Amino acid sequence: MINQDTIDTLRKAEVGARRLFIDGTQVDAQSGASLQVISPIDGRPFASIADGAAADIDRAVASARKAFAKGSWSRAAPALRKKVLTKFAELVEKHALELAVLGVRDNGTEIGMAYKAEPLSAAGTIRYYAEAIDKVYGEIAPTADNVLGLIHKEPLGVVGVIVPWNFPLMIGAWKIAPALAAGNAIVVKPPEIASLTLLRLAELAAEAGLPEGVFNVVTGRGSVAGEALGLHMDVDAIAFTGSGPVGRRLLEYSARSNLKRVFLELGGKSPNIVFADAPDLKQAAVVSANGIFRNSGQVCVAGSRLLVQASVYDRFMDELLKATTKLKVGDPLDLGSDVGAVSSAEQLTKNLGFVAKAAEEGARLVTGGERILAETGGSYMAPTIFENVTEKMQLAREEVFGPVLGVMRFETEEEAVRLANATVYGLASAVWTSNLSTAHRMVRAINAGVVHVNTYGGADITVPLGGFKQSGFGRDKSLHAIEKYTDLKTAWINLG
Ligand code: NAD
C-alpha cells in the first residue's frame, strides 16, 4: 500500500548526477556532458543525466555484443533465465514506490496511476515473460522419412530499445522483458525527459544476477544517442515506441545501415463511440473522461475523438462535463490529485497550440483550454473539451498527446464507422452499446489494434497491443511479443 507520508519522504530524496549504465557499471558519457532534469511539478531542476552520444552507444553495443557472444545469458538454460528474471521482478516490486515517485518527479504522472502503471506493471511483465520462456518449444517439421527437419528459435543478438516519456517503465518492460527472456542483450535509450527510472531498472537487473553487458542504458538526446543506436551496424533490431516522425526515421536508419529489424508502436487518434443504447450513459461519461484525461492525456491509446449518437448527445455531454470538472488537477505526488502535470513546459506549449488552432478552425470550447496552477512553476493544464469538431480540423486528424478531447456527433452506425476510420492511425477504440450484434459488427469494422466494448482502456499483459495503419507494426505484450525477439533457424538433417 502507498501512503502520503512515505511519498513525501521519497520526493525529497537526493538524485544528483546519474551516469550511463554500461557493462554492469555506471560510467560517465565519454564527452563528460550532461543534461539537466527538470521536474514538471514545479519547473525546477532536480537531477542531471549523462548526455550520451555515438561513442557511448558504440561502447554499450560492444558490451552487449560481447555478453551475447559469451553465452552466459544467451545460451543459458531457459530455467536459469527464468530464475534471474523472477528475482528481477521481485526487486522491482520491492522498490516499487521508490521507482514510482522518482518517475513522477521526472514526468508528472499522478502517483496513483504511476504506481500501478509503472513499477507494478513492469514487475508483472517481467514475471510474465520469465514464466513463459521455458514453455517456448522448437518444432519438428513434417518431412519425408529420410530427413529430420528441426526448427530452432534463437535470440536475435543485440536489441536496441527506445521508449517515450509517458510510461517509460511499463513500455520499456514490454520490450525489455521478452527480449531478455529470449536471450538477447539490450541497449536501452530512455526518453531524455524521463530517464531516471530506466537507469534504476538496469541496476535492479544487475542485482538480480543478470550478467554484465546484457542490460545497458545510454541516456541522452534522441537525435544524437537515439540516432546512433538506430544507425548502428551491430544492432540486430530496434524496438521502438514513440511518435510517427521518429518511427519513420528509424526505418530510414535501418535502410541506411544494416537492415536491422524495426518494430514500431506509434501514436493514435482513437475513436470512442457512444451509441444511444449504451448500458449506462453516466458511467460511460465517467470512463470516457478518464480515458482521455488521466496522465494529462499522455496515453498512446487515449480516446481523443469522442463520437456521440445525436439522440443522446445533450444528455451525454452534460454527464461528460460533470465528470470532467470533477477531476482534480494538481501536484502529481499528492494522492488526492486525479490528474498530474503535463510532462514538460514544451509539451504544454504544444498542447496550447492545438487549443488555439481548434478555436480558430471553428470548434466550440466546452471547458478548459488553458494552463492552470502557473504559480507552482509547474506545467498543468485544465482538461479540455471541444465540440462541433469536423473531420477536416487538425483536432480530428493529429495526435495532441495532451488533455484535449474533440467531440463529434453521428446519426447512424454507418456514419460512426466512417468517422471512426477517417484517420491515418489505428491504435485503439471503444464502442458503448447494449446490442451484442452492434458490438460485434463494430469490432469487425473498426481498423484498430484494440476495440474496447463498454469500457475504455484496461487490458493486461495477456493480450497484444499495437497499431494498424500508421500506428505502427509489431505487437507488444502477450506471448506473441516473444516472436519479435527470436529468429527461426532450420536444421535439415539427412538421415540416410
Ligand atoms: P518521440 O518519438 O519524440 O520520442 C520517443 C523516443 O525516441 C525518445 O526516447 C527519444 O529520445 C527518441 N528519439 C527522438 N528522436 C530520435 C531519433 N532521431 N532517432 C532515434 N531515437 C529518437 O516520442 P515522445 O514525445 O517521447 O512520446 C510521445 C509519442 O509516443 C506519441 O506519439 C505517442 O502516441 C507515442 N506512444 C505510443 C505508444 C504505443 O504503444 N503505441 C505508447 C506510448 C506513447
mmCIF file of C-alpha atoms and ligand atoms in Angstrom, residues 162-166 171 174 189-192 220-223 225-227 230 240-244 246-247 249-250 253 265-268 299-300 347 399 401 427 465-466 471 476, ligand 1:
data_model
loop_
_atom_site.group_PDB
_atom_site.id
_atom_site.type_symbol
_atom_site.label_atom_id
_atom_site.label_comp_id
_atom_site.label_asym_id
_atom_site.label_seq_id
_atom_site.Cartn_x
_atom_site.Cartn_y
_atom_site.Cartn_z
ATOM 1 C CA ILE A 162 13.857 3.256 -27.490
ATOM 2 C CA VAL A 163 10.863 4.426 -25.488
ATOM 3 C CA PRO A 164 8.829 7.601 -24.801
ATOM 4 C CA TRP A 165 8.408 9.557 -21.598
ATOM 5 C CA ASN A 166 4.769 8.897 -20.752
ATOM 6 C CA ILE A 171 6.504 0.412 -22.083
ATOM 7 C CA TRP A 174 7.052 -4.645 -22.639
ATOM 8 C CA LYS A 189 17.890 4.625 -24.891
ATOM 9 C CA PRO A 190 15.436 6.209 -22.440
ATOM 10 C CA PRO A 191 13.452 9.354 -23.260
ATOM 11 C CA GLU A 192 15.572 12.402 -22.426
ATOM 12 C CA GLY A 220 20.938 11.314 -23.996
ATOM 13 C CA ARG A 221 19.158 13.083 -26.785
ATOM 14 C CA GLY A 222 17.092 11.175 -29.319
ATOM 15 C CA SER A 223 18.644 12.986 -32.250
ATOM 16 C CA ALA A 225 22.173 8.822 -28.935
ATOM 17 C CA GLY A 226 18.915 7.502 -30.428
ATOM 18 C CA GLU A 227 20.101 8.106 -33.960
ATOM 19 C CA GLY A 230 19.288 3.304 -34.985
ATOM 20 C CA PHE A 240 10.535 1.493 -30.544
ATOM 21 C CA THR A 241 7.573 3.272 -29.019
ATOM 22 C CA GLY A 242 7.133 6.937 -29.775
ATOM 23 C CA SER A 243 5.994 9.363 -32.412
ATOM 24 C CA GLY A 244 5.378 8.692 -36.106
ATOM 25 C CA VAL A 246 10.794 9.317 -35.277
ATOM 26 C CA GLY A 247 9.440 5.900 -36.291
ATOM 27 C CA ARG A 249 13.489 7.924 -39.203
ATOM 28 C CA LEU A 250 14.244 4.576 -37.609
ATOM 29 C CA TYR A 253 18.326 4.370 -40.362
ATOM 30 C CA GLU A 265 4.479 1.332 -31.697
ATOM 31 C CA LEU A 266 3.401 4.813 -32.715
ATOM 32 C CA GLY A 267 0.695 7.338 -31.955
ATOM 33 C CA GLY A 268 -3.071 7.267 -32.179
ATOM 34 C CA VAL A 299 -1.515 7.955 -23.171
ATOM 35 C CA CYS A 300 -1.000 6.454 -26.618
ATOM 36 C CA GLN A 347 4.630 19.794 -24.250
ATOM 37 C CA GLU A 399 -2.450 13.440 -32.124
ATOM 38 C CA PHE A 401 -0.788 13.820 -26.679
ATOM 39 C CA LEU A 427 -4.223 2.100 -32.376
ATOM 40 C CA LEU A 465 -1.035 -4.084 -28.002
ATOM 41 C CA GLY A 466 -0.126 -2.364 -31.217
ATOM 42 C CA SER A 471 0.076 3.487 -35.608
ATOM 43 C CA ASP A 476 3.987 -5.606 -27.553
HETATM 44 P P1 NAD B 1 9.349 10.749 -29.582
HETATM 45 O O1 NAD B 1 9.155 9.973 -30.837
HETATM 46 O O2 NAD B 1 9.695 12.172 -29.684
HETATM 47 O O3 NAD B 1 10.497 10.079 -28.706
HETATM 48 C C1 NAD B 1 10.468 8.708 -28.384
HETATM 49 C C2 NAD B 1 11.879 8.229 -28.152
HETATM 50 O O4 NAD B 1 12.587 8.359 -29.364
HETATM 51 C C3 NAD B 1 12.647 9.038 -27.098
HETATM 52 O O5 NAD B 1 13.435 8.155 -26.350
HETATM 53 C C4 NAD B 1 13.518 9.929 -27.939
HETATM 54 O O6 NAD B 1 14.710 10.294 -27.303
HETATM 55 C C5 NAD B 1 13.808 9.032 -29.134
HETATM 56 N N1 NAD B 1 14.193 9.750 -30.347
HETATM 57 C C6 NAD B 1 13.867 11.023 -30.714
HETATM 58 N N2 NAD B 1 14.440 11.326 -31.892
HETATM 59 C C7 NAD B 1 15.128 10.227 -32.294
HETATM 60 C C8 NAD B 1 15.914 9.911 -33.432
HETATM 61 N N3 NAD B 1 16.130 10.802 -34.398
HETATM 62 N N4 NAD B 1 16.447 8.681 -33.508
HETATM 63 C C9 NAD B 1 16.230 7.756 -32.549
HETATM 64 N N5 NAD B 1 15.520 8.000 -31.443
HETATM 65 C C10 NAD B 1 14.968 9.221 -31.307
HETATM 66 O O7 NAD B 1 8.038 10.498 -28.731
HETATM 67 P P2 NAD B 1 7.667 11.091 -27.297
HETATM 68 O O8 NAD B 1 7.320 12.527 -27.476
HETATM 69 O O9 NAD B 1 8.697 10.705 -26.304
HETATM 70 O O10 NAD B 1 6.366 10.227 -26.957
HETATM 71 C C11 NAD B 1 5.121 10.542 -27.439
HETATM 72 C C12 NAD B 1 4.753 9.676 -28.637
HETATM 73 O O11 NAD B 1 4.839 8.298 -28.296
HETATM 74 C C13 NAD B 1 3.320 9.897 -29.049
HETATM 75 O O12 NAD B 1 3.217 9.941 -30.452
HETATM 76 C C14 NAD B 1 2.604 8.666 -28.512
HETATM 77 O O13 NAD B 1 1.421 8.326 -29.135
HETATM 78 C C15 NAD B 1 3.641 7.626 -28.704
HETATM 79 N N6 NAD B 1 3.354 6.479 -27.847
HETATM 80 C C16 NAD B 1 2.918 5.295 -28.422
HETATM 81 C C17 NAD B 1 2.609 4.186 -27.626
HETATM 82 C C18 NAD B 1 2.167 2.877 -28.244
HETATM 83 O O14 NAD B 1 2.197 1.854 -27.565
HETATM 84 N N7 NAD B 1 1.750 2.823 -29.484
HETATM 85 C C19 NAD B 1 2.757 4.281 -26.243
HETATM 86 C C20 NAD B 1 3.165 5.493 -25.683
HETATM 87 C C21 NAD B 1 3.475 6.579 -26.492
#
